[in-house]
């Protein structure tokens, strides 16, 4: 009897990263690669932004004021949504691999995304419109012009608005839950053979990007 060689299934990058179907299930190695590679690319982009673009164009950027701040918000909202899609789709696929529907993982990722968006918007409002006048640093500098900026900063270093504290605590709790979820999905073995969510991904062709 001849041995039957099962051909490897190959998916496009769009199907791998931005769709749950038709792939449906992924192995732990694929989940790891699809989590790490985009994060590395993001870190490199931030290094380029902070170490190269800002020193070169910093003065011009500061002169743009509100326009730049709104552009910054739009860019980071887009980046946040991009990472949300990656995390959502691949976490659900990883859950499918061991027979889970992924609803709990989806809720954690959605809450993390929402808190991240709220943080970005609050930061923008603080810088531009609502909160600068409430900042004790600004009030102190107006009341005592003889103090240097460093002295004022040192004096008020412990000050933090209550909304920032609440948001910070909430973000830390959800990010801790996200880390625990990532570790769990990274090490939880999948089902051997087909399950209710699709075929065993053992025959999926794995490339550099997972």
Tab-separated table of C-alpha atoms in Angstrom:
chain	number	residue	atom	x	y	z
A	1	UNK	CA	0.000	0.000	0.000
A	2	UNK	CA	1.400	3.399	-1.016
A	3	UNK	CA	1.925	6.134	1.566
A	4	UNK	CA	-0.403	9.093	1.046
A	5	UNK	CA	1.365	12.436	1.499
A	6	UNK	CA	-1.011	15.143	2.691
A	7	UNK	CA	-0.224	18.448	0.947
A	8	UNK	CA	0.465	21.436	3.173
A	9	UNK	CA	-2.205	24.108	3.341
A	10	UNK	CA	-0.983	27.661	2.694
A	11	UNK	CA	-2.821	30.828	3.677
A	12	UNK	CA	-2.292	34.427	2.623
A	13	UNK	CA	-1.022	37.053	5.090
A	14	UNK	CA	-4.488	38.589	5.148
A	15	UNK	CA	-6.047	35.241	6.079
A	16	UNK	CA	-3.383	34.656	8.722
A	17	UNK	CA	-3.485	38.026	10.420
A	18	UNK	CA	-6.789	39.727	9.688
A	19	UNK	CA	-9.340	36.922	9.359
A	20	UNK	CA	-10.470	34.104	11.630
A	21	UNK	CA	-11.684	32.003	8.703
A	22	UNK	CA	-10.685	30.048	6.676
A	23	UNK	CA	-7.654	29.207	8.826
A	24	UNK	CA	-9.636	28.840	12.076
A	25	UNK	CA	-6.893	27.088	14.103
A	26	UNK	CA	-3.218	27.830	14.716
A	27	UNK	CA	-0.455	26.083	16.637
A	28	UNK	CA	1.478	27.546	19.562
A	29	UNK	CA	4.500	28.340	17.399
A	30	UNK	CA	2.341	30.262	14.931
A	31	UNK	CA	0.705	32.197	17.760
A	32	UNK	CA	4.119	33.081	19.193
A	33	UNK	CA	5.519	34.304	15.858
A	34	UNK	CA	2.407	36.328	15.042
A	35	UNK	CA	2.614	37.992	18.448
A	36	UNK	CA	6.335	38.752	18.414
A	37	UNK	CA	7.093	39.824	14.827
A	38	UNK	CA	4.565	42.729	14.698
A	39	UNK	CA	5.751	43.877	18.140
A	40	UNK	CA	9.362	43.983	16.932
A	41	UNK	CA	8.343	45.963	13.850
A	42	UNK	CA	6.391	48.362	16.073
A	43	UNK	CA	9.384	48.832	18.385
A	44	UNK	CA	11.630	49.594	15.408
A	45	UNK	CA	9.114	52.170	14.143
A	46	UNK	CA	9.066	53.853	17.560
A	47	UNK	CA	12.872	53.937	17.632
A	48	UNK	CA	12.941	55.577	14.198
A	49	UNK	CA	10.299	58.068	15.324
A	50	UNK	CA	11.927	58.959	18.645
A	51	UNK	CA	15.621	58.752	17.764
A	52	UNK	CA	15.660	60.032	14.178
A	53	UNK	CA	12.545	61.911	13.089
A	54	UNK	CA	11.892	63.905	16.281
A	55	UNK	CA	15.500	65.266	16.595
A	56	UNK	CA	15.513	66.255	12.919
A	57	UNK	CA	12.010	67.699	12.595
A	58	UNK	CA	11.209	68.412	16.257
A	59	UNK	CA	11.061	72.210	16.014
A	60	UNK	CA	8.802	72.160	12.972
A	61	UNK	CA	6.532	69.558	14.561
A	62	UNK	CA	6.108	71.566	17.750
A	63	UNK	CA	5.064	74.564	15.711
A	64	UNK	CA	2.113	72.671	14.268
A	65	UNK	CA	0.331	72.565	17.657
A	66	UNK	CA	-3.188	71.140	17.538
A	67	UNK	CA	-2.856	69.899	13.969
A	68	UNK	CA	0.077	67.694	14.917
A	69	UNK	CA	-1.628	66.454	18.077
A	70	UNK	CA	-4.746	65.397	16.198
A	71	UNK	CA	-2.622	63.735	13.513
A	72	UNK	CA	-0.715	61.939	16.291
A	73	UNK	CA	-4.021	60.704	17.761
A	74	UNK	CA	-5.287	59.440	14.400
A	75	UNK	CA	-2.015	57.610	13.689
A	76	UNK	CA	-1.930	55.906	17.088
A	77	UNK	CA	-5.621	54.995	16.912
A	78	UNK	CA	-4.877	53.302	13.592
A	79	UNK	CA	-1.878	51.475	15.045
A	80	UNK	CA	-3.917	50.424	18.098
A	81	UNK	CA	-6.711	49.058	15.913
A	82	UNK	CA	-4.152	47.185	13.792
A	83	UNK	CA	-2.735	45.435	16.863
A	84	UNK	CA	-6.241	44.842	18.219
A	85	UNK	CA	-7.178	42.987	15.023
A	86	UNK	CA	-4.015	40.876	15.181
A	87	UNK	CA	-4.503	39.970	18.828
A	88	UNK	CA	-8.222	39.277	18.440
A	89	UNK	CA	-8.014	37.042	15.388
A	90	UNK	CA	-5.008	35.002	16.412
A	91	UNK	CA	-6.145	34.566	20.017
A	92	UNK	CA	-9.492	33.221	18.809
A	93	UNK	CA	-7.705	30.845	16.405
A	94	UNK	CA	-5.451	29.644	19.231
A	95	UNK	CA	-8.517	29.016	21.430
A	96	UNK	CA	-10.149	27.124	18.562
A	97	UNK	CA	-7.104	24.863	18.433
A	98	UNK	CA	-7.975	23.374	21.828
A	99	UNK	CA	-11.741	23.443	21.320
A	100	UNK	CA	-12.630	26.754	22.999
A	101	UNK	CA	-14.809	29.440	21.392
A	102	UNK	CA	-12.476	32.254	22.494
A	103	UNK	CA	-15.169	34.514	23.967
A	104	UNK	CA	-13.285	35.190	27.218
A	105	UNK	CA	-10.075	35.969	25.322
A	106	UNK	CA	-12.038	38.303	23.041
A	107	UNK	CA	-13.501	40.221	26.001
A	108	UNK	CA	-10.072	40.751	27.580
A	109	UNK	CA	-8.631	41.997	24.277
A	110	UNK	CA	-11.607	44.287	23.632
A	111	UNK	CA	-11.395	45.877	27.101
A	112	UNK	CA	-7.636	46.365	26.686
A	113	UNK	CA	-8.201	48.070	23.327
A	114	UNK	CA	-10.957	50.336	24.702
A	115	UNK	CA	-8.826	51.427	27.670
A	116	UNK	CA	-5.913	52.121	25.327
A	117	UNK	CA	-8.114	54.319	23.129
A	118	UNK	CA	-9.500	56.162	26.170
A	119	UNK	CA	-5.935	56.769	27.362
A	120	UNK	CA	-4.939	58.252	24.014
A	121	UNK	CA	-7.959	60.556	23.900
A	122	UNK	CA	-7.486	61.696	27.510
A	123	UNK	CA	-3.824	62.459	26.786
A	124	UNK	CA	-4.809	64.587	23.798
A	125	UNK	CA	-7.432	66.490	25.795
A	126	UNK	CA	-4.929	67.136	28.560
A	127	UNK	CA	-2.406	68.567	26.131
A	128	UNK	CA	-4.777	70.699	24.065
A	129	UNK	CA	-8.020	71.795	25.622
A	130	UNK	CA	-9.549	70.666	28.861
A	131	UNK	CA	-6.947	70.020	31.530
A	132	UNK	CA	-3.905	72.297	31.053
A	133	UNK	CA	-5.539	75.074	33.061
A	134	UNK	CA	-6.108	72.621	35.939
A	135	UNK	CA	-2.472	71.516	36.013
A	136	UNK	CA	-0.753	72.796	39.221
A	137	UNK	CA	2.495	73.104	37.284
A	138	UNK	CA	0.935	75.750	35.070
A	139	UNK	CA	-0.713	77.508	38.017
A	140	UNK	CA	2.499	77.560	40.034
A	141	UNK	CA	4.499	78.930	37.134
A	142	UNK	CA	2.017	81.781	36.810
A	143	UNK	CA	1.929	82.467	40.554
A	144	UNK	CA	5.668	82.331	41.130
A	145	UNK	CA	7.629	83.340	38.073
A	146	UNK	CA	10.838	83.448	40.104
A	147	UNK	CA	10.930	79.650	40.365
A	148	UNK	CA	12.670	77.752	37.644
A	149	UNK	CA	10.899	75.045	35.660
A	150	UNK	CA	13.036	72.393	37.345
A	151	UNK	CA	12.118	73.672	40.808
A	152	UNK	CA	8.424	73.652	39.983
A	153	UNK	CA	8.665	70.179	38.515
A	154	UNK	CA	10.493	68.861	41.568
A	155	UNK	CA	7.906	70.465	43.870
A	156	UNK	CA	4.968	68.912	42.048
A	157	UNK	CA	6.520	65.612	41.000
A	158	UNK	CA	4.063	63.616	43.110
A	159	UNK	CA	0.963	65.265	41.643
A	160	UNK	CA	-1.307	63.193	39.427
A	161	UNK	CA	-4.963	63.855	38.525
A	162	UNK	CA	-7.460	61.352	39.952
A	163	UNK	CA	-8.681	60.372	36.485
A	164	UNK	CA	-5.120	59.408	35.526
A	165	UNK	CA	-4.791	57.238	38.637
A	166	UNK	CA	-8.086	55.429	37.968
A	167	UNK	CA	-7.279	54.909	34.297
A	168	UNK	CA	-3.748	53.760	35.141
A	169	UNK	CA	-4.955	51.161	37.655
A	170	UNK	CA	-7.588	49.860	35.221
A	171	UNK	CA	-5.010	49.597	32.432
A	172	UNK	CA	-2.554	47.753	34.659
A	173	UNK	CA	-5.206	45.213	35.700
A	174	UNK	CA	-6.295	44.561	32.120
A	175	UNK	CA	-2.720	44.421	30.798
A	176	UNK	CA	-1.879	41.882	33.510
A	177	UNK	CA	-4.899	39.833	32.424
A	178	UNK	CA	-3.716	40.135	28.806
A	179	UNK	CA	-0.254	38.903	29.768
A	180	UNK	CA	-1.714	35.921	31.619
A	181	UNK	CA	-3.909	35.179	28.594
A	182	UNK	CA	-0.908	35.340	26.246
A	183	UNK	CA	1.120	32.961	28.438
A	184	UNK	CA	-1.830	30.562	28.690
A	185	UNK	CA	-2.395	30.518	24.919
A	186	UNK	CA	1.325	30.169	24.347
A	187	UNK	CA	1.609	26.961	26.362
A	188	UNK	CA	-1.861	25.358	26.111
A	189	UNK	CA	-1.601	22.301	23.835
A	190	UNK	CA	-4.061	22.004	20.978
A	191	UNK	CA	-6.343	19.095	20.155
A	192	UNK	CA	-4.824	16.309	18.130
A	193	UNK	CA	-6.707	15.803	14.907
A	194	UNK	CA	-9.772	17.704	13.727
A	195	UNK	CA	-12.192	19.348	16.146
A	196	UNK	CA	-15.415	21.366	15.930
A	197	UNK	CA	-13.537	24.438	14.674
A	198	UNK	CA	-11.570	22.916	11.823
A	199	UNK	CA	-8.792	20.658	10.732
A	200	UNK	CA	-5.617	20.023	12.682
A	201	UNK	CA	-3.174	22.841	11.743
A	202	UNK	CA	-0.294	20.347	11.672
A	203	UNK	CA	-0.408	20.475	7.875
A	204	UNK	CA	-0.442	24.275	7.667
A	205	UNK	CA	2.633	25.655	5.924
A	206	UNK	CA	4.488	27.909	8.375
A	207	UNK	CA	6.493	30.791	6.919
A	208	UNK	CA	8.685	33.494	8.496
A	209	UNK	CA	5.628	35.529	9.538
A	210	UNK	CA	3.812	32.491	10.927
